[in-house]
Amino acid sequence: MIQREEVIGDCRLILGDAMSVMRDLPKADLIVSDVPYSLTTGGVSKSSKTMSGIFAAHNYRNDGQLIMATVPFPEMMAAFNDALGPDADCYVMSNDKNLRPIMNAAAAAGFGLHNVLVWDKVTPTANRWYMKNLEFTIYLWKGRARTINDPSSKQLLRGGIDKATGHPTEKPVPLMAEYVRNSSARGDLVLDPFMGSGTTGVACANLGRKFIGIEIHEPFFDMACERIRAAYERPDMFIERASTQVQQPLFGGAA
């Protein structure tokens, strides 16, 4: 159910539950999303937390970490497949432990696997079994596979992030822009069912793509509206120049 809706430029932003909203949307040409998934906490608790997207239930543990509910991957990936047009790409972000279940769910939903892309976020997260400085993007296709717009693009993208918002898993705009630019054309419709602080929408505003973003958590929805409105008012004239070379950082500014 749609609780609220904002239209900013070519971006349609929806406050609501993605799993119920997606079925009534026009078919998208591309999905780019940092989907919600469970993470083990860094404190003494053995329970898990989810750091983006769905916030259907939340509370604070004694270690101060926010605990949030998530969507089962089989239902999520089936809904993603249904939300796309007949020949379309889909980028789904994941950590290492969720790669296999997401890929299994994607295959069951009818997606093909193009590649697993890697983001070196430079600043590592503390861990007892090697510090974690990498996140992953599962690059999928539906229908007929299409060549990306820049076949010289590398599998590894490197660059830190100066956070522009208080969202716990904000992603850099140049990272999402790389996926949007490579798998869509100007005027195409890009969908992010779990838009969080609206990074994918900012990338679409900068690149001349239409965008639909869904977020269930109202403070983050408001945050996304503010960022996308600012992207239209103060366009990033340099985002198209982002390099894909592994040897140098792809980006380093705020997202």
PDB file of C-alpha atoms in Angstrom:
ATOM      1  CA  MET A   1       0.000   0.000   0.000  1.00  0.00           C
ATOM      2  CA  ILE A   2       1.286   3.477  -0.934  1.00  0.00           C
ATOM      3  CA  GLN A   3       1.379   5.709   2.140  1.00  0.00           C
ATOM      4  CA  ARG A   4       2.789   8.759   0.392  1.00  0.00           C
ATOM      5  CA  GLU A   5       4.175   9.720  -2.985  1.00  0.00           C
ATOM      6  CA  GLU A   6       6.450  12.474  -4.284  1.00  0.00           C
ATOM      7  CA  VAL A   7       7.319  13.278  -7.904  1.00  0.00           C
ATOM      8  CA  ILE A   8      10.589  15.194  -8.333  1.00  0.00           C
ATOM      9  CA  GLY A   9      11.692  15.720 -11.915  1.00  0.00           C
ATOM     10  CA  ASP A  10      11.664  12.289 -13.580  1.00  0.00           C
ATOM     11  CA  CYS A  11      11.781  10.536 -10.189  1.00  0.00           C
ATOM     12  CA  ARG A  12       8.731   9.003  -8.541  1.00  0.00           C
ATOM     13  CA  LEU A  13       9.321   8.293  -4.849  1.00  0.00           C
ATOM     14  CA  ILE A  14       6.947   6.049  -2.920  1.00  0.00           C
ATOM     15  CA  LEU A  15       6.641   5.585   0.829  1.00  0.00           C
ATOM     16  CA  GLY A  16       5.369   2.051   1.338  1.00  0.00           C
ATOM     17  CA  ASP A  17       6.073  -1.675   1.376  1.00  0.00           C
ATOM     18  CA  ALA A  18       7.988  -2.606  -1.778  1.00  0.00           C
ATOM     19  CA  MET A  19       6.613  -6.145  -1.861  1.00  0.00           C
ATOM     20  CA  SER A  20       3.055  -4.867  -2.200  1.00  0.00           C
ATOM     21  CA  VAL A  21       3.806  -1.750  -4.271  1.00  0.00           C
ATOM     22  CA  MET A  22       5.983  -3.361  -6.976  1.00  0.00           C
ATOM     23  CA  ARG A  23       3.201  -5.421  -8.518  1.00  0.00           C
ATOM     24  CA  ASP A  24       1.289  -2.300  -9.593  1.00  0.00           C
ATOM     25  CA  LEU A  25       4.216  -0.379 -11.104  1.00  0.00           C
ATOM     26  CA  PRO A  26       5.077  -0.006 -14.803  1.00  0.00           C
ATOM     27  CA  LYS A  27       7.704  -2.495 -15.935  1.00  0.00           C
ATOM     28  CA  ALA A  28      11.228  -1.230 -15.338  1.00  0.00           C
ATOM     29  CA  ASP A  29      14.187  -1.387 -17.725  1.00  0.00           C
ATOM     30  CA  LEU A  30      16.663  -1.900 -14.880  1.00  0.00           C
ATOM     31  CA  ILE A  31      16.792  -2.612 -11.148  1.00  0.00           C
ATOM     32  CA  VAL A  32      19.698  -1.314  -9.053  1.00  0.00           C
ATOM     33  CA  SER A  33      19.247  -1.904  -5.326  1.00  0.00           C
ATOM     34  CA  ASP A  34      21.133  -2.309  -2.073  1.00  0.00           C
ATOM     35  CA  VAL A  35      18.670  -4.865  -0.747  1.00  0.00           C
ATOM     36  CA  PRO A  36      18.050  -5.630   2.944  1.00  0.00           C
ATOM     37  CA  TYR A  37      19.879  -8.636   4.363  1.00  0.00           C
ATOM     38  CA  SER A  38      20.830  -9.912   7.785  1.00  0.00           C
ATOM     39  CA  LEU A  39      24.221  -9.305   9.348  1.00  0.00           C
ATOM     40  CA  THR A  40      25.696 -10.716  12.530  1.00  0.00           C
ATOM     41  CA  THR A  41      26.181  -8.062  15.177  1.00  0.00           C
ATOM     42  CA  GLY A  42      29.567  -6.890  16.296  1.00  0.00           C
ATOM     43  CA  GLY A  43      28.597  -7.085  19.962  1.00  0.00           C
ATOM     44  CA  VAL A  44      28.085  -9.983  22.326  1.00  0.00           C
ATOM     45  CA  SER A  45      24.656 -10.892  20.991  1.00  0.00           C
ATOM     46  CA  LYS A  46      24.434 -13.802  18.535  1.00  0.00           C
ATOM     47  CA  SER A  47      21.303 -12.489  16.878  1.00  0.00           C
ATOM     48  CA  SER A  48      21.344 -10.673  13.543  1.00  0.00           C
ATOM     49  CA  LYS A  49      20.534  -7.243  12.254  1.00  0.00           C
ATOM     50  CA  THR A  50      19.504  -5.854   8.885  1.00  0.00           C
ATOM     51  CA  MET A  51      21.114  -2.621   7.824  1.00  0.00           C
ATOM     52  CA  SER A  52      19.090  -1.338   4.879  1.00  0.00           C
ATOM     53  CA  GLY A  53      15.728  -1.279   3.171  1.00  0.00           C
ATOM     54  CA  ILE A  54      12.872  -2.893   5.098  1.00  0.00           C
ATOM     55  CA  PHE A  55      12.207  -1.524   8.584  1.00  0.00           C
ATOM     56  CA  ALA A  56       8.951  -3.368   9.342  1.00  0.00           C
ATOM     57  CA  ALA A  57      10.080  -3.913  12.937  1.00  0.00           C
ATOM     58  CA  HIS A  58      12.986  -2.479  14.873  1.00  0.00           C
ATOM     59  CA  ASN A  59      14.373  -2.025  18.345  1.00  0.00           C
ATOM     60  CA  TYR A  60      17.717  -1.529  20.027  1.00  0.00           C
ATOM     61  CA  ARG A  61      19.764  -4.270  21.656  1.00  0.00           C
ATOM     62  CA  ASN A  62      21.978  -3.714  24.654  1.00  0.00           C
ATOM     63  CA  ASP A  63      24.946  -3.373  22.291  1.00  0.00           C
ATOM     64  CA  GLY A  64      23.327  -0.300  20.707  1.00  0.00           C
ATOM     65  CA  GLN A  65      22.775  -1.868  17.269  1.00  0.00           C
ATOM     66  CA  LEU A  66      19.518  -1.355  15.393  1.00  0.00           C
ATOM     67  CA  ILE A  67      17.684  -4.619  14.654  1.00  0.00           C
ATOM     68  CA  MET A  68      15.383  -4.680  11.636  1.00  0.00           C
ATOM     69  CA  ALA A  69      13.246  -7.212   9.769  1.00  0.00           C
ATOM     70  CA  THR A  70      14.023  -8.334   6.215  1.00  0.00           C
ATOM     71  CA  VAL A  71      12.322  -9.917   3.180  1.00  0.00           C
ATOM     72  CA  PRO A  72      13.005 -13.575   2.252  1.00  0.00           C
ATOM     73  CA  PHE A  73      15.199 -13.705  -0.834  1.00  0.00           C
ATOM     74  CA  PRO A  74      13.002 -16.124  -2.868  1.00  0.00           C
ATOM     75  CA  GLU A  75       9.991 -13.803  -2.582  1.00  0.00           C
ATOM     76  CA  MET A  76      12.171 -10.736  -3.183  1.00  0.00           C
ATOM     77  CA  MET A  77      13.852 -12.035  -6.343  1.00  0.00           C
ATOM     78  CA  ALA A  78      10.578 -13.332  -7.791  1.00  0.00           C
ATOM     79  CA  ALA A  79       9.081  -9.863  -7.280  1.00  0.00           C
ATOM     80  CA  PHE A  80      12.130  -8.262  -8.924  1.00  0.00           C
ATOM     81  CA  ASN A  81      11.756 -10.512 -11.950  1.00  0.00           C
ATOM     82  CA  ASP A  82       8.076  -9.644 -12.266  1.00  0.00           C
ATOM     83  CA  ALA A  83       8.826  -5.918 -11.943  1.00  0.00           C
ATOM     84  CA  LEU A  84      11.178  -5.903 -14.948  1.00  0.00           C
ATOM     85  CA  GLY A  85      10.399  -5.761 -18.646  1.00  0.00           C
ATOM     86  CA  PRO A  86      11.126  -8.697 -20.976  1.00  0.00           C
ATOM     87  CA  ASP A  87      14.867  -8.001 -21.516  1.00  0.00           C
ATOM     88  CA  ALA A  88      16.406  -6.221 -18.546  1.00  0.00           C
ATOM     89  CA  ASP A  89      19.350  -6.172 -16.143  1.00  0.00           C
ATOM     90  CA  CYS A  90      19.296  -6.304 -12.351  1.00  0.00           C
ATOM     91  CA  TYR A  91      22.034  -5.316  -9.872  1.00  0.00           C
ATOM     92  CA  VAL A  92      21.620  -6.562  -6.293  1.00  0.00           C
ATOM     93  CA  MET A  93      24.152  -5.669  -3.604  1.00  0.00           C
ATOM     94  CA  SER A  94      25.208  -8.220  -0.985  1.00  0.00           C
ATOM     95  CA  ASN A  95      27.837  -9.075   1.562  1.00  0.00           C
ATOM     96  CA  ASP A  96      29.858 -12.283   1.276  1.00  0.00           C
ATOM     97  CA  LYS A  97      27.574 -14.430   3.453  1.00  0.00           C
ATOM     98  CA  ASN A  98      24.436 -13.610   1.467  1.00  0.00           C
ATOM     99  CA  LEU A  99      25.882 -14.138  -1.999  1.00  0.00           C
ATOM    100  CA  ARG A 100      24.864 -17.784  -2.255  1.00  0.00           C
ATOM    101  CA  PRO A 101      21.271 -17.483  -0.994  1.00  0.00           C
ATOM    102  CA  ILE A 102      20.616 -14.424  -3.178  1.00  0.00           C
ATOM    103  CA  MET A 103      22.074 -16.112  -6.263  1.00  0.00           C
ATOM    104  CA  ASN A 104      20.085 -19.286  -5.577  1.00  0.00           C
ATOM    105  CA  ALA A 105      16.903 -17.242  -5.208  1.00  0.00           C
ATOM    106  CA  ALA A 106      17.691 -15.282  -8.385  1.00  0.00           C
ATOM    107  CA  ALA A 107      18.205 -18.464 -10.404  1.00  0.00           C
ATOM    108  CA  ALA A 108      14.938 -19.924  -9.081  1.00  0.00           C
ATOM    109  CA  ALA A 109      13.153 -16.705 -10.093  1.00  0.00           C
ATOM    110  CA  GLY A 110      14.420 -17.043 -13.675  1.00  0.00           C
ATOM    111  CA  PHE A 111      17.413 -14.700 -13.686  1.00  0.00           C
ATOM    112  CA  GLY A 112      20.696 -15.472 -15.402  1.00  0.00           C
ATOM    113  CA  LEU A 113      23.990 -14.575 -13.701  1.00  0.00           C
ATOM    114  CA  HIS A 114      26.304 -12.279 -15.663  1.00  0.00           C
ATOM    115  CA  ASN A 115      28.935 -11.575 -13.033  1.00  0.00           C
ATOM    116  CA  VAL A 116      29.721 -10.845  -9.406  1.00  0.00           C
ATOM    117  CA  LEU A 117      31.081  -7.297  -9.174  1.00  0.00           C
ATOM    118  CA  VAL A 118      33.212  -6.050  -6.307  1.00  0.00           C
ATOM    119  CA  TRP A 119      33.322  -2.709  -4.524  1.00  0.00           C
ATOM    120  CA  ASP A 120      36.492  -2.001  -2.538  1.00  0.00           C
ATOM    121  CA  LYS A 121      35.189   0.538  -0.036  1.00  0.00           C
ATOM    122  CA  VAL A 122      38.780   1.151   1.157  1.00  0.00           C
ATOM    123  CA  THR A 123      37.859   1.542   4.833  1.00  0.00           C
ATOM    124  CA  PRO A 124      37.527  -1.954   6.335  1.00  0.00           C
ATOM    125  CA  THR A 125      35.026  -3.216   8.868  1.00  0.00           C
ATOM    126  CA  ALA A 126      36.587  -4.914  11.898  1.00  0.00           C
ATOM    127  CA  ASN A 127      36.318  -8.709  11.890  1.00  0.00           C
ATOM    128  CA  ARG A 128      38.022 -11.566  13.700  1.00  0.00           C
ATOM    129  CA  TRP A 129      38.372 -13.508  10.416  1.00  0.00           C
ATOM    130  CA  TYR A 130      40.054 -10.897   8.195  1.00  0.00           C
ATOM    131  CA  MET A 131      38.884  -7.299   8.134  1.00  0.00           C
ATOM    132  CA  LYS A 132      36.172  -6.689   5.545  1.00  0.00           C
ATOM    133  CA  ASN A 133      36.745  -3.935   3.000  1.00  0.00           C
ATOM    134  CA  LEU A 134      34.695  -5.455   0.156  1.00  0.00           C
ATOM    135  CA  GLU A 135      31.039  -5.532  -0.795  1.00  0.00           C
ATOM    136  CA  PHE A 136      29.567  -7.376  -3.744  1.00  0.00           C
ATOM    137  CA  THR A 137      27.004  -6.730  -6.465  1.00  0.00           C
ATOM    138  CA  ILE A 138      25.268  -9.642  -8.165  1.00  0.00           C
ATOM    139  CA  TYR A 139      24.794  -8.642 -11.795  1.00  0.00           C
ATOM    140  CA  LEU A 140      21.807 -10.495 -13.284  1.00  0.00           C
ATOM    141  CA  TRP A 141      19.794 -10.485 -16.492  1.00  0.00           C
ATOM    142  CA  LYS A 142      16.234 -11.380 -17.500  1.00  0.00           C
ATOM    143  CA  GLY A 143      15.233 -12.491 -21.000  1.00  0.00           C
ATOM    144  CA  ARG A 144      17.937 -11.827 -23.596  1.00  0.00           C
ATOM    145  CA  ALA A 145      21.367 -10.854 -22.315  1.00  0.00           C
ATOM    146  CA  ARG A 146      22.625  -7.451 -23.437  1.00  0.00           C
ATOM    147  CA  THR A 147      26.170  -6.095 -23.656  1.00  0.00           C
ATOM    148  CA  ILE A 148      26.876  -3.271 -21.213  1.00  0.00           C
ATOM    149  CA  ASN A 149      27.340   0.209 -22.643  1.00  0.00           C
ATOM    150  CA  ASP A 150      31.047   0.260 -21.756  1.00  0.00           C
ATOM    151  CA  PRO A 151      32.509  -3.258 -22.197  1.00  0.00           C
ATOM    152  CA  SER A 152      35.890  -1.970 -20.986  1.00  0.00           C
ATOM    153  CA  SER A 153      34.457  -1.599 -17.452  1.00  0.00           C
ATOM    154  CA  LYS A 154      36.266  -3.619 -14.799  1.00  0.00           C
ATOM    155  CA  GLN A 155      34.782  -6.048 -12.292  1.00  0.00           C
ATOM    156  CA  LEU A 156      36.400  -4.210  -9.368  1.00  0.00           C
ATOM    157  CA  LEU A 157      35.494  -0.628  -8.478  1.00  0.00           C
ATOM    158  CA  ARG A 158      37.408   1.150  -5.750  1.00  0.00           C
ATOM    159  CA  GLY A 159      36.559   4.233  -3.758  1.00  0.00           C
ATOM    160  CA  GLY A 160      35.709   5.413  -0.276  1.00  0.00           C
ATOM    161  CA  ILE A 161      32.653   7.335   0.812  1.00  0.00           C
ATOM    162  CA  ASP A 162      32.123  10.547   2.732  1.00  0.00           C
ATOM    163  CA  LYS A 163      28.606  10.001   4.012  1.00  0.00           C
ATOM    164  CA  ALA A 164      26.064  12.633   3.086  1.00  0.00           C
ATOM    165  CA  THR A 165      23.286  11.248   5.305  1.00  0.00           C
ATOM    166  CA  GLY A 166      22.664   9.333   8.503  1.00  0.00           C
ATOM    167  CA  HIS A 167      21.619   6.157   6.694  1.00  0.00           C
ATOM    168  CA  PRO A 168      23.645   3.226   8.113  1.00  0.00           C
ATOM    169  CA  THR A 169      24.453   1.663   4.717  1.00  0.00           C
ATOM    170  CA  GLU A 170      24.555   4.643   2.385  1.00  0.00           C
ATOM    171  CA  LYS A 171      26.308   3.846  -0.883  1.00  0.00           C
ATOM    172  CA  PRO A 172      28.385   6.221  -3.048  1.00  0.00           C
ATOM    173  CA  VAL A 173      26.564   7.859  -5.952  1.00  0.00           C
ATOM    174  CA  PRO A 174      29.384   7.023  -8.442  1.00  0.00           C
ATOM    175  CA  LEU A 175      29.031   3.312  -7.606  1.00  0.00           C
ATOM    176  CA  MET A 176      25.320   3.209  -8.389  1.00  0.00           C
ATOM    177  CA  ALA A 177      25.874   5.527 -11.362  1.00  0.00           C
ATOM    178  CA  GLU A 178      28.306   3.015 -12.875  1.00  0.00           C
ATOM    179  CA  TYR A 179      25.607   0.323 -12.889  1.00  0.00           C
ATOM    180  CA  VAL A 180      22.878   2.670 -14.124  1.00  0.00           C
ATOM    181  CA  ARG A 181      25.078   4.066 -16.904  1.00  0.00           C
ATOM    182  CA  ASN A 182      26.211   0.652 -18.137  1.00  0.00           C
ATOM    183  CA  SER A 183      22.832  -1.090 -18.255  1.00  0.00           C
ATOM    184  CA  SER A 184      20.388   1.615 -19.356  1.00  0.00           C
ATOM    185  CA  ALA A 185      19.949   4.497 -21.784  1.00  0.00           C
ATOM    186  CA  ARG A 186      18.782   8.054 -21.216  1.00  0.00           C
ATOM    187  CA  GLY A 187      15.025   8.029 -20.623  1.00  0.00           C
ATOM    188  CA  ASP A 188      14.949   4.398 -19.415  1.00  0.00           C
ATOM    189  CA  LEU A 189      13.092   3.560 -16.209  1.00  0.00           C
ATOM    190  CA  VAL A 190      15.251   2.427 -13.270  1.00  0.00           C
ATOM    191  CA  LEU A 191      13.673   0.875 -10.170  1.00  0.00           C
ATOM    192  CA  ASP A 192      15.108   0.683  -6.648  1.00  0.00           C
ATOM    193  CA  PRO A 193      12.602  -1.161  -4.422  1.00  0.00           C
ATOM    194  CA  PHE A 194      14.673  -0.489  -1.286  1.00  0.00           C
ATOM    195  CA  MET A 195      15.982   3.005  -1.993  1.00  0.00           C
ATOM    196  CA  GLY A 196      17.133   3.916   1.532  1.00  0.00           C
ATOM    197  CA  SER A 197      18.592   7.433   1.343  1.00  0.00           C
ATOM    198  CA  GLY A 198      18.001   7.620  -2.423  1.00  0.00           C
ATOM    199  CA  THR A 199      21.503   7.134  -3.834  1.00  0.00           C
ATOM    200  CA  THR A 200      20.286   5.289  -6.947  1.00  0.00           C
ATOM    201  CA  GLY A 201      17.741   8.046  -7.525  1.00  0.00           C
ATOM    202  CA  VAL A 202      20.460  10.708  -7.315  1.00  0.00           C
ATOM    203  CA  ALA A 203      22.478   8.782  -9.907  1.00  0.00           C
ATOM    204  CA  CYS A 204      19.430   8.588 -12.198  1.00  0.00           C
ATOM    205  CA  ALA A 205      18.741  12.308 -11.839  1.00  0.00           C
ATOM    206  CA  ASN A 206      22.344  13.049 -12.814  1.00  0.00           C
ATOM    207  CA  LEU A 207      22.280  10.637 -15.775  1.00  0.00           C
ATOM    208  CA  GLY A 208      18.921  11.515 -17.293  1.00  0.00           C
ATOM    209  CA  ARG A 209      17.121   8.279 -16.369  1.00  0.00           C
ATOM    210  CA  LYS A 210      13.577   7.976 -15.069  1.00  0.00           C
ATOM    211  CA  PHE A 211      13.444   6.540 -11.558  1.00  0.00           C
ATOM    212  CA  ILE A 212      10.990   4.864  -9.207  1.00  0.00           C
ATOM    213  CA  GLY A 213      12.163   4.374  -5.632  1.00  0.00           C
ATOM    214  CA  ILE A 214      10.319   2.701  -2.766  1.00  0.00           C
ATOM    215  CA  GLU A 215      11.173   3.052   0.922  1.00  0.00           C
ATOM    216  CA  ILE A 216       9.156   1.875   3.906  1.00  0.00           C
ATOM    217  CA  HIS A 217      10.950   3.906   6.589  1.00  0.00           C
ATOM    218  CA  GLU A 218       9.637   7.496   6.555  1.00  0.00           C
ATOM    219  CA  PRO A 219      12.756   9.307   7.838  1.00  0.00           C
ATOM    220  CA  PHE A 220      14.818   7.702   5.076  1.00  0.00           C
ATOM    221  CA  PHE A 221      12.069   8.447   2.539  1.00  0.00           C
ATOM    222  CA  ASP A 222      12.231  12.123   3.497  1.00  0.00           C
ATOM    223  CA  MET A 223      16.020  11.960   3.263  1.00  0.00           C
ATOM    224  CA  ALA A 224      15.795  10.518  -0.259  1.00  0.00           C
ATOM    225  CA  CYS A 225      13.349  13.229  -1.352  1.00  0.00           C
ATOM    226  CA  GLU A 226      15.707  15.919  -0.101  1.00  0.00           C
ATOM    227  CA  ARG A 227      18.745  14.427  -1.831  1.00  0.00           C
ATOM    228  CA  ILE A 228      17.023  13.884  -5.178  1.00  0.00           C
ATOM    229  CA  ARG A 229      15.512  17.368  -5.113  1.00  0.00           C
ATOM    230  CA  ALA A 230      19.007  18.750  -4.499  1.00  0.00           C
ATOM    231  CA  ALA A 231      20.386  16.641  -7.378  1.00  0.00           C
ATOM    232  CA  TYR A 232      18.039  18.399  -9.791  1.00  0.00           C
ATOM    233  CA  GLU A 233      18.764  21.821  -8.327  1.00  0.00           C
ATOM    234  CA  ARG A 234      22.545  21.306  -8.294  1.00  0.00           C
ATOM    235  CA  PRO A 235      23.400  18.726 -10.988  1.00  0.00           C
ATOM    236  CA  ASP A 236      26.736  16.905 -10.775  1.00  0.00           C
ATOM    237  CA  MET A 237      28.482  17.909 -14.009  1.00  0.00           C
ATOM    238  CA  PHE A 238      31.348  15.451 -13.485  1.00  0.00           C
ATOM    239  CA  ILE A 239      29.590  12.161 -12.740  1.00  0.00           C
ATOM    240  CA  GLU A 240      29.876  10.930 -16.346  1.00  0.00           C
ATOM    241  CA  ARG A 241      33.646  11.200 -16.076  1.00  0.00           C
ATOM    242  CA  ALA A 242      33.955   8.463 -13.430  1.00  0.00           C
ATOM    243  CA  SER A 243      36.766   6.090 -14.413  1.00  0.00           C
ATOM    244  CA  THR A 244      36.523   2.306 -14.219  1.00  0.00           C
ATOM    245  CA  GLN A 245      40.274   1.766 -13.906  1.00  0.00           C
ATOM    246  CA  VAL A 246      41.223  -0.520 -11.008  1.00  0.00           C
ATOM    247  CA  GLN A 247      44.608   1.112 -10.463  1.00  0.00           C
ATOM    248  CA  GLN A 248      43.136   4.429  -9.242  1.00  0.00           C
ATOM    249  CA  PRO A 249      40.123   5.180  -7.047  1.00  0.00           C
ATOM    250  CA  LEU A 250      36.863   5.426  -8.983  1.00  0.00           C
ATOM    251  CA  PHE A 251      35.537   8.063  -6.633  1.00  0.00           C
ATOM    252  CA  GLY A 252      36.182   9.681  -3.326  1.00  0.00           C
ATOM    253  CA  GLY A 253      33.591  12.370  -2.753  1.00  0.00           C
ATOM    254  CA  ALA A 254      30.363  12.375  -0.810  1.00  0.00           C
ATOM    255  CA  ALA A 255      27.426  10.227  -1.888  1.00  0.00           C
TER     256      ALA A 255
END
